[in-house]
Coordinates of C-alpha atoms in Angstrom, one line a residue:
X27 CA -3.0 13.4 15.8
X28 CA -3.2 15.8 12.9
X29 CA -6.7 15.3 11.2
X30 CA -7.0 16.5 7.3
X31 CA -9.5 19.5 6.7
X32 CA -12.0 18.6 4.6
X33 CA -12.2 20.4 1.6
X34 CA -15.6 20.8 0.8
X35 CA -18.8 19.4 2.0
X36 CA -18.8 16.6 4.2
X37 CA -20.5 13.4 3.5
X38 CA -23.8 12.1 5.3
X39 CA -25.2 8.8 6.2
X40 CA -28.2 7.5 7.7
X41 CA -31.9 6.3 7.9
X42 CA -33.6 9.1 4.9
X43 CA -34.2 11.3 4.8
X44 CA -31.5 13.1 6.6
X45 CA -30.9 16.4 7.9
X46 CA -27.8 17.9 6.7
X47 CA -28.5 20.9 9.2
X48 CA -29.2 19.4 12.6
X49 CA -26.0 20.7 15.0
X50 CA -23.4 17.8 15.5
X51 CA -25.0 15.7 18.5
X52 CA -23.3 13.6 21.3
X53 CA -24.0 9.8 20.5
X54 CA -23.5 10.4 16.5
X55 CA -20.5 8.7 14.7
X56 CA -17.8 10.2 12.7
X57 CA -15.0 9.1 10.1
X58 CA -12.1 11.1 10.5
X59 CA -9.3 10.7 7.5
X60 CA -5.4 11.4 8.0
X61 CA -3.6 11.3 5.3
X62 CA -5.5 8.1 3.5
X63 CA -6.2 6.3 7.0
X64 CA -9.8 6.7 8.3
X65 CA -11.1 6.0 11.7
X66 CA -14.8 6.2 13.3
X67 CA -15.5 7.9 16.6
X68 CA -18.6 8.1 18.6
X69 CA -19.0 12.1 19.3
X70 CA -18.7 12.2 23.9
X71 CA -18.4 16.3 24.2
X72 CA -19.9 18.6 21.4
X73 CA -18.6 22.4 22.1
X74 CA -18.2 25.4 20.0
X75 CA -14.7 24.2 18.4
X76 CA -13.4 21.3 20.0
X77 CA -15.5 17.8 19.2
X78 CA -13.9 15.1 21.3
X79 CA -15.2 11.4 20.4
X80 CA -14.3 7.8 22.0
X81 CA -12.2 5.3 18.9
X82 CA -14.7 2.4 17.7
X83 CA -13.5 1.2 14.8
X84 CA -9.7 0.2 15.3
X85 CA -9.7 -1.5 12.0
X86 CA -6.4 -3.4 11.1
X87 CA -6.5 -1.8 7.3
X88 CA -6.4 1.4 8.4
X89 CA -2.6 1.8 9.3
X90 CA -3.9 4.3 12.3
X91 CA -1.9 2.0 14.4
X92 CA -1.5 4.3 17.5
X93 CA -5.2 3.8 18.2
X94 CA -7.8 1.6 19.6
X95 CA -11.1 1.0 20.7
X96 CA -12.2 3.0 23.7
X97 CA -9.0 5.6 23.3
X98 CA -10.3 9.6 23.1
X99 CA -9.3 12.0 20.0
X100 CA -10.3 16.0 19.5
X101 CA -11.1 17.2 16.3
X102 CA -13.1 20.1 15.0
X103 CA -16.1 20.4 12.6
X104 CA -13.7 21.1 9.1
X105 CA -12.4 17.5 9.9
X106 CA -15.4 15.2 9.9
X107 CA -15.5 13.5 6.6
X108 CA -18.4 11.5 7.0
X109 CA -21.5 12.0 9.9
X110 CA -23.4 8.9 10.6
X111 CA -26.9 10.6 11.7
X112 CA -28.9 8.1 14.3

């Protein structure tokens, strides 16, 4: 899947406050975006470039028909659009 890079800051969500500068940690959440279709993953393998996460939101709306719950997806840092902090 081709993710979008982010241009810009990416967006944060969680219990405040929350810290923007914590490194990306396995059990957090994600929204990734390509082209207008978004999808959430749950972060399994955090390395230096490559994130890889499991689906969990398979949403209907979102067009990103080629994926469900449970599949696996790789993705970098410059493609997270939104980080759920626990």
């Amino acid at each position: 899947m081709q993710w979008d890079d982010v241009k810009g800051p990416r967006s944060f969500f969680g219990k405040a406050p929350v810290d923007i500068y914590k490194p990306i940690e396995v059990g957090e959440i994600v929204k990734l975006r390509s082209n207008r279709d978004e999808i959430k993953v749950k972060i399994i393998e955090c390395h230096s470039e490559i994130i890889k996460g499991e689906v969990i939101d398979d949403s209907t709306d979102i067009g990103l028909v080629t994926f469900v719950n449970g599949d696996m997806v790789e993705f970098s840092t410059q493609h997270i659009v939104t980080l759920y902090r626990n």
